mmCIF file of C-alpha atoms in Angstrom:
data_model
loop_
_atom_site.group_PDB
_atom_site.id
_atom_site.type_symbol
_atom_site.label_atom_id
_atom_site.label_comp_id
_atom_site.label_asym_id
_atom_site.label_seq_id
_atom_site.Cartn_x
_atom_site.Cartn_y
_atom_site.Cartn_z
ATOM 1 C CA MET A 8 -22.182 -7.813 -2.914
ATOM 2 C CA LYS A 9 -21.321 -11.351 -2.876
ATOM 3 C CA PHE A 10 -18.155 -12.862 -1.830
ATOM 4 C CA PRO A 11 -16.794 -15.862 -3.417
ATOM 5 C CA PRO A 12 -15.866 -19.140 -1.451
ATOM 6 C CA ASN A 13 -12.326 -19.124 0.336
ATOM 7 C CA ARG A 14 -9.685 -20.140 -2.038
ATOM 8 C CA PHE A 15 -7.102 -20.891 0.280
ATOM 9 C CA PRO A 16 -6.753 -23.313 3.269
ATOM 10 C CA PRO A 17 -6.999 -21.372 6.374
ATOM 11 C CA SER A 18 -3.914 -23.199 7.771
ATOM 12 C CA LYS A 19 -1.671 -20.935 5.330
ATOM 13 C CA PRO A 20 -0.921 -17.488 6.803
ATOM 14 C CA VAL A 21 -0.780 -14.155 5.096
ATOM 15 C CA LEU A 22 2.740 -13.031 4.646
ATOM 16 C CA VAL A 23 3.651 -9.311 5.645
ATOM 17 C CA ILE A 24 6.999 -8.445 4.151
ATOM 18 C CA ARG A 25 8.268 -5.620 6.411
ATOM 19 C CA THR A 26 10.697 -3.427 4.252
ATOM 20 C CA GLY A 27 10.893 -0.838 7.017
ATOM 21 C CA HIS A 28 9.607 0.699 10.269
ATOM 22 C CA ALA A 29 7.352 3.623 11.045
ATOM 23 C CA PRO A 30 9.479 6.501 12.728
ATOM 24 C CA LYS A 31 10.330 5.687 16.206
ATOM 25 C CA PRO A 32 8.085 8.607 17.730
ATOM 26 C CA ILE A 33 5.244 7.398 15.619
ATOM 27 C CA ARG A 34 5.787 3.835 16.249
ATOM 28 C CA ALA A 35 5.903 4.367 20.035
ATOM 29 C CA ARG A 36 2.408 5.888 19.933
ATOM 30 C CA HIS A 37 0.552 4.256 17.302
ATOM 31 C CA GLY A 38 2.222 1.036 16.567
ATOM 32 C CA ASP A 39 4.262 -0.222 13.394
ATOM 33 C CA PHE A 40 3.343 -1.081 9.682
ATOM 34 C CA ALA A 41 2.266 -4.769 10.487
ATOM 35 C CA HIS A 42 0.149 -3.720 13.181
ATOM 36 C CA TRP A 43 -1.631 -1.267 10.985
ATOM 37 C CA PHE A 44 -2.025 -3.859 8.058
ATOM 38 C CA CYS A 45 -3.724 -6.289 10.516
ATOM 39 C CA LEU A 46 -6.110 -3.490 11.742
ATOM 40 C CA ALA A 47 -6.933 -2.426 8.253
ATOM 41 C CA ALA A 48 -7.500 -5.769 6.764
ATOM 42 C CA ARG A 49 -9.079 -7.181 10.009
ATOM 43 C CA LEU A 50 -6.657 -9.844 10.129
ATOM 44 C CA PRO A 51 -5.951 -11.574 13.541
ATOM 45 C CA SER A 52 -2.216 -11.855 14.211
ATOM 46 C CA SER A 53 -2.356 -15.567 14.460
ATOM 47 C CA GLN A 54 -3.224 -15.549 10.631
ATOM 48 C CA VAL A 55 -0.177 -13.295 9.957
ATOM 49 C CA ARG A 56 3.557 -14.156 9.468
ATOM 50 C CA VAL A 57 5.879 -11.208 9.502
ATOM 51 C CA ILE A 58 9.255 -11.260 7.673
ATOM 52 C CA ASP A 59 11.621 -8.412 8.148
ATOM 53 C CA VAL A 60 13.726 -8.493 4.857
ATOM 54 C CA THR A 61 15.609 -5.380 5.979
ATOM 55 C CA ALA A 62 17.181 -7.633 8.834
ATOM 56 C CA GLY A 63 18.074 -10.205 6.574
ATOM 57 C CA GLU A 64 15.006 -12.538 7.437
ATOM 58 C CA ARG A 65 14.384 -15.242 4.527
ATOM 59 C CA LEU A 66 11.219 -15.188 2.776
ATOM 60 C CA PRO A 67 9.353 -18.224 2.603
ATOM 61 C CA ALA A 68 8.323 -20.046 -0.658
ATOM 62 C CA PRO A 69 5.296 -18.751 -2.346
ATOM 63 C CA ASN A 70 3.425 -21.767 -1.913
ATOM 64 C CA GLU A 71 3.649 -21.649 1.948
ATOM 65 C CA VAL A 72 1.570 -18.505 2.292
ATOM 66 C CA ALA A 73 -1.831 -17.577 1.297
ATOM 67 C CA GLY A 74 -0.739 -14.252 -0.036
ATOM 68 C CA ALA A 75 1.709 -11.226 0.534
ATOM 69 C CA LEU A 76 1.125 -7.888 1.774
ATOM 70 C CA ILE A 77 4.459 -5.521 1.132
ATOM 71 C CA THR A 78 4.761 -2.473 3.676
ATOM 72 C CA GLY A 79 6.144 0.903 3.151
ATOM 73 C CA SER A 80 9.594 1.936 4.174
ATOM 74 C CA ALA A 81 11.894 5.208 4.468
ATOM 75 C CA ALA A 82 14.282 3.490 2.082
ATOM 76 C CA MET A 83 14.065 4.337 -1.731
ATOM 77 C CA VAL A 84 13.687 1.629 -4.322
ATOM 78 C CA THR A 85 16.206 3.621 -6.404
ATOM 79 C CA GLU A 86 18.902 2.930 -3.846
ATOM 80 C CA ARG A 87 18.836 -0.806 -4.966
ATOM 81 C CA ALA A 88 19.765 -2.038 -1.618
ATOM 82 C CA ALA A 89 20.629 -5.731 -1.531
ATOM 83 C CA TRP A 90 17.576 -6.718 0.644
ATOM 84 C CA SER A 91 15.425 -4.535 -1.730
ATOM 85 C CA GLU A 92 16.610 -6.190 -4.851
ATOM 86 C CA LEU A 93 16.348 -9.769 -3.291
ATOM 87 C CA THR A 94 12.800 -9.088 -2.431
ATOM 88 C CA ALA A 95 12.288 -7.839 -5.955
ATOM 89 C CA GLY A 96 13.445 -11.319 -7.235
ATOM 90 C CA TRP A 97 11.129 -12.961 -4.748
ATOM 91 C CA ILE A 98 8.215 -10.855 -6.233
ATOM 92 C CA ARG A 99 8.725 -12.176 -9.694
ATOM 93 C CA ASN A 100 8.816 -15.659 -8.502
ATOM 94 C CA ALA A 101 5.590 -15.063 -6.537
ATOM 95 C CA MET A 102 4.228 -13.607 -9.747
ATOM 96 C CA ASP A 103 5.009 -16.722 -11.669
ATOM 97 C CA ALA A 104 3.123 -18.886 -8.840
ATOM 98 C CA GLU A 105 0.254 -16.413 -9.139
ATOM 99 C CA LEU A 106 0.453 -15.555 -5.400
ATOM 100 C CA PRO A 107 -1.999 -12.878 -4.352
ATOM 101 C CA MET A 108 0.005 -9.603 -3.478
ATOM 102 C CA PHE A 109 -0.663 -6.162 -2.346
ATOM 103 C CA GLY A 110 2.057 -3.782 -2.078
ATOM 104 C CA ILE A 111 1.745 -0.125 -0.240
ATOM 105 C CA CYS A 112 3.890 2.793 -0.887
ATOM 106 C CA PHE A 113 7.379 1.422 -1.129
ATOM 107 C CA GLY A 114 5.907 -1.702 -1.688
ATOM 108 C CA HIS A 115 3.937 -0.487 -4.676
ATOM 109 C CA GLN A 116 7.020 0.993 -6.125
ATOM 110 C CA LEU A 117 9.229 -2.203 -5.403
ATOM 111 C CA MET A 118 6.534 -4.429 -7.112
ATOM 112 C CA ALA A 119 6.452 -2.127 -10.085
ATOM 113 C CA HIS A 120 10.237 -2.018 -10.320
ATOM 114 C CA ALA A 121 10.506 -5.836 -10.052
ATOM 115 C CA LEU A 122 7.951 -6.250 -12.879
ATOM 116 C CA GLY A 123 9.578 -3.755 -15.051
ATOM 117 C CA GLY A 124 8.393 -0.570 -14.432
ATOM 118 C CA ARG A 125 10.435 2.592 -13.335
ATOM 119 C CA VAL A 126 10.473 4.452 -10.137
ATOM 120 C CA ASP A 127 11.843 7.800 -9.579
ATOM 121 C CA TYR A 128 11.182 10.989 -7.471
ATOM 122 C CA LEU A 129 7.610 12.417 -8.084
ATOM 123 C CA PRO A 130 7.826 15.506 -10.348
ATOM 124 C CA GLY A 131 7.100 18.584 -8.165
ATOM 125 C CA GLY A 132 8.304 17.125 -4.838
ATOM 126 C CA ARG A 133 6.602 15.329 -1.891
ATOM 127 C CA GLU A 134 2.975 14.416 -2.001
ATOM 128 C CA ILE A 135 1.578 14.354 1.510
ATOM 129 C CA GLY A 136 -1.886 14.489 3.225
ATOM 130 C CA THR A 137 -5.549 13.225 2.691
ATOM 131 C CA LEU A 138 -6.052 13.687 -0.945
ATOM 132 C CA PRO A 139 -8.614 12.793 -3.543
ATOM 133 C CA ILE A 140 -7.948 9.601 -5.578
ATOM 134 C CA ASP A 141 -9.862 9.248 -8.989
ATOM 135 C CA PHE A 142 -10.550 5.913 -10.432
ATOM 136 C CA LEU A 143 -9.996 5.519 -14.250
ATOM 137 C CA ALA A 144 -11.992 3.892 -16.953
ATOM 138 C CA ASP A 145 -10.819 0.359 -16.105
ATOM 139 C CA ALA A 146 -11.671 0.565 -12.482
ATOM 140 C CA PRO A 147 -15.426 -0.644 -12.842
ATOM 141 C CA LEU A 148 -14.386 -3.741 -14.813
ATOM 142 C CA ASP A 149 -12.093 -5.056 -11.974
ATOM 143 C CA ALA A 150 -13.418 -7.283 -9.385
ATOM 144 C CA LEU A 151 -11.435 -5.272 -6.754
ATOM 145 C CA THR A 152 -12.802 -1.763 -7.524
ATOM 146 C CA GLU A 153 -15.978 -2.674 -9.049
ATOM 147 C CA GLY A 154 -18.881 -0.795 -7.372
ATOM 148 C CA MET A 155 -16.838 1.984 -5.972
ATOM 149 C CA PRO A 156 -17.463 5.619 -6.169
ATOM 150 C CA THR A 157 -15.747 7.407 -8.934
ATOM 151 C CA SER A 158 -13.335 9.071 -6.421
ATOM 152 C CA PHE A 159 -12.322 8.813 -2.779
ATOM 153 C CA ARG A 160 -9.899 10.072 -0.390
ATOM 154 C CA ALA A 161 -6.725 8.526 0.675
ATOM 155 C CA HIS A 162 -3.612 9.164 2.846
ATOM 156 C CA THR A 163 -0.368 9.953 1.068
ATOM 157 C CA THR A 164 3.203 10.541 1.869
ATOM 158 C CA HIS A 165 5.889 9.768 -0.414
ATOM 159 C CA GLU A 166 8.773 11.360 -2.374
ATOM 160 C CA GLN A 167 9.332 8.722 -5.010
ATOM 161 C CA SER A 168 6.597 7.288 -7.133
ATOM 162 C CA VAL A 169 6.068 4.809 -10.002
ATOM 163 C CA VAL A 170 6.792 6.939 -13.052
ATOM 164 C CA GLU A 171 6.281 3.966 -15.641
ATOM 165 C CA ILE A 172 4.297 1.078 -15.125
ATOM 166 C CA PRO A 173 5.427 -2.323 -16.067
ATOM 167 C CA PRO A 174 4.269 -3.670 -19.427
ATOM 168 C CA GLU A 175 0.740 -5.208 -19.460
ATOM 169 C CA ALA A 176 -0.023 -3.487 -16.159
ATOM 170 C CA THR A 177 -3.203 -1.547 -15.755
ATOM 171 C CA VAL A 178 -3.527 1.717 -13.827
ATOM 172 C CA LEU A 179 -6.801 1.843 -11.876
ATOM 173 C CA ALA A 180 -6.471 5.387 -9.768
ATOM 174 C CA ARG A 181 -4.727 8.375 -9.990
ATOM 175 C CA SER A 182 -4.393 11.543 -7.789
ATOM 176 C CA GLU A 183 -3.977 15.014 -9.326
ATOM 177 C CA ARG A 184 -0.026 14.883 -9.463
ATOM 178 C CA ASP A 185 0.653 10.932 -9.538
ATOM 179 C CA PRO A 186 -0.947 9.239 -12.511
ATOM 180 C CA ASN A 187 -0.264 5.697 -11.251
ATOM 181 C CA HIS A 188 -1.709 5.404 -7.647
ATOM 182 C CA LEU A 189 -3.390 2.138 -8.026
ATOM 183 C CA VAL A 190 -1.904 -0.616 -10.421
ATOM 184 C CA ARG A 191 -2.843 -4.078 -11.305
ATOM 185 C CA TYR A 192 -0.589 -6.801 -12.271
ATOM 186 C CA GLY A 193 -2.058 -9.893 -13.472
ATOM 187 C CA LYS A 194 -5.052 -11.538 -11.775
ATOM 188 C CA GLN A 195 -4.168 -11.366 -8.259
ATOM 189 C CA ALA A 196 -1.558 -8.758 -7.620
ATOM 190 C CA TYR A 197 -1.999 -5.192 -7.020
ATOM 191 C CA SER A 198 -0.175 -2.181 -5.567
ATOM 192 C CA ALA A 199 -1.179 1.295 -4.126
ATOM 193 C CA GLN A 200 0.983 4.379 -3.685
ATOM 194 C CA PHE A 201 -1.771 5.859 -1.046
ATOM 195 C CA HIS A 202 -1.846 4.301 2.534
ATOM 196 C CA PRO A 203 -5.067 2.255 3.281
ATOM 197 C CA GLU A 204 -3.545 1.133 6.508
ATOM 198 C CA PHE A 205 -3.180 4.712 7.772
ATOM 199 C CA ASN A 206 -5.823 6.216 10.132
ATOM 200 C CA ALA A 207 -6.328 9.905 10.457
ATOM 201 C CA GLU A 208 -4.062 10.198 13.465
ATOM 202 C CA VAL A 209 -1.293 8.408 11.791
ATOM 203 C CA MET A 210 -1.503 10.814 8.919
ATOM 204 C CA ARG A 211 -1.546 13.737 11.107
ATOM 205 C CA ALA A 212 1.507 12.314 13.007
ATOM 206 C CA TYR A 213 3.334 11.976 9.675
ATOM 207 C CA ILE A 214 2.375 15.790 8.953
ATOM 208 C CA ARG A 215 3.721 16.987 12.177
ATOM 209 C CA ARG A 216 7.022 15.000 11.527
ATOM 210 C CA LYS A 217 7.473 16.500 8.097
ATOM 211 C CA HIS A 218 6.084 20.034 9.033
ATOM 212 C CA ALA A 219 9.682 21.758 8.427
ATOM 213 C CA ASP A 220 10.358 19.918 5.116
ATOM 214 C CA MET A 221 6.987 20.696 3.688
ATOM 215 C CA GLN A 222 7.282 24.280 4.815
ATOM 216 C CA ARG A 223 10.911 24.347 3.093
ATOM 217 C CA GLU A 224 9.144 22.816 -0.166
ATOM 218 C CA GLY A 225 6.357 25.709 -0.209
ATOM 219 C CA SER A 226 3.390 23.701 0.784
ATOM 220 C CA ASP A 227 1.015 24.743 3.861
ATOM 221 C CA PRO A 228 1.312 22.151 6.565
ATOM 222 C CA ARG A 229 -1.170 23.714 8.636
ATOM 223 C CA GLN A 230 -3.872 23.564 5.771
ATOM 224 C CA ILE A 231 -2.816 20.023 4.959
ATOM 225 C CA PHE A 232 -3.178 19.044 8.638
ATOM 226 C CA ARG A 233 -6.694 20.467 8.663
ATOM 227 C CA GLU A 234 -7.776 18.567 5.681
ATOM 228 C CA VAL A 235 -6.971 15.171 7.261
ATOM 229 C CA ALA A 236 -10.053 13.059 7.281
ATOM 230 C CA ALA A 237 -11.081 9.421 7.556
ATOM 231 C CA THR A 238 -10.583 7.205 4.367
ATOM 232 C CA PRO A 239 -13.057 4.518 4.597
ATOM 233 C CA VAL A 240 -12.995 3.483 0.852
ATOM 234 C CA ALA A 241 -9.512 3.310 0.717
ATOM 235 C CA ARG A 242 -9.237 0.832 3.906
ATOM 236 C CA GLY A 243 -12.219 -0.900 2.497
ATOM 237 C CA LEU A 244 -10.519 -1.457 -0.490
ATOM 238 C CA PHE A 245 -7.609 -3.003 1.043
ATOM 239 C CA ARG A 246 -9.855 -5.288 3.134
ATOM 240 C CA ARG A 247 -11.743 -6.390 0.351
ATOM 241 C CA PHE A 248 -8.562 -7.570 -1.628
ATOM 242 C CA VAL A 249 -7.527 -9.499 1.414
ATOM 243 C CA HIS A 250 -10.733 -11.259 1.506
ATOM 244 C CA LEU A 251 -11.224 -11.931 -2.259
ATOM 245 C CA HIS A 252 -7.733 -12.966 -2.829
ATOM 246 C CA MET A 253 -6.578 -14.576 0.459
ATOM 247 C CA GLY A 254 -9.452 -16.390 1.311
ATOM 248 C CA GLN A 255 -9.947 -14.622 4.660
ATOM 249 C CA LYS A 256 -13.182 -13.845 6.598
ATOM 250 C CA ALA A 257 -15.703 -11.908 4.570
ATOM 251 C CA ALA A 258 -15.843 -7.993 5.350
ATOM 252 C CA PRO A 259 -18.451 -5.743 4.226
ATOM 253 C CA PRO A 260 -17.875 -3.748 0.826
ATOM 254 C CA PRO A 261 -16.373 -0.371 1.666
ATOM 255 C CA PRO A 262 -18.798 2.608 2.148
ATOM 256 C CA THR A 263 -19.124 5.486 -0.330
ATOM 257 C CA GLN A 264 -17.565 8.760 0.475
#
């Protein structure tokens, strides 16, 4: 796979929009969202600017950054918190400026909400574990997902989901229960319900934490725990986005799985 020339000056940092934190016991052992993003995308911390919107930190103008990565959160988009709605407004402005963006989990839902989609609780309850994700018909035609296998595994943990995508958005991948796992908005903006930034140990930590909830909801946490595995395609997709759209150092294409 050939990578195009860098589009952005290296002096511009990649913005990580922090919309929450990992639970404290997980954070103490494994680090937090921004750290996982840097590891997954192979971004040195010197190239990253982290803004915590939940603490009221002000987002920079879109032309001041090479692109934006939006984290997950324990918050719910449907709560319409003031910081969340302000960030949704910033996303709309960034889309007008054609800024590259990639949202994950809450970030995925917030992007869809900001751009005219609808977020609500996933029918049937929580989706959690390392699950198969299937690419759809448009995926081979997209620069981000071309050359990928027809399906791959990804880590998931969410109760809410994008139940209606925005007008003119395109769904690129789905799971058995969630039809909108990977969405493209325009030329340089994507979002994923799954977690490409998780490694297997982080996924296991979330299952341990949610063990009682999962039992109460009728799922088998032990079986789901046993099925946790590496997710190289999901992580490679995230890394590919950062290179293709933010002008960062080239990374090899994701391996098949």
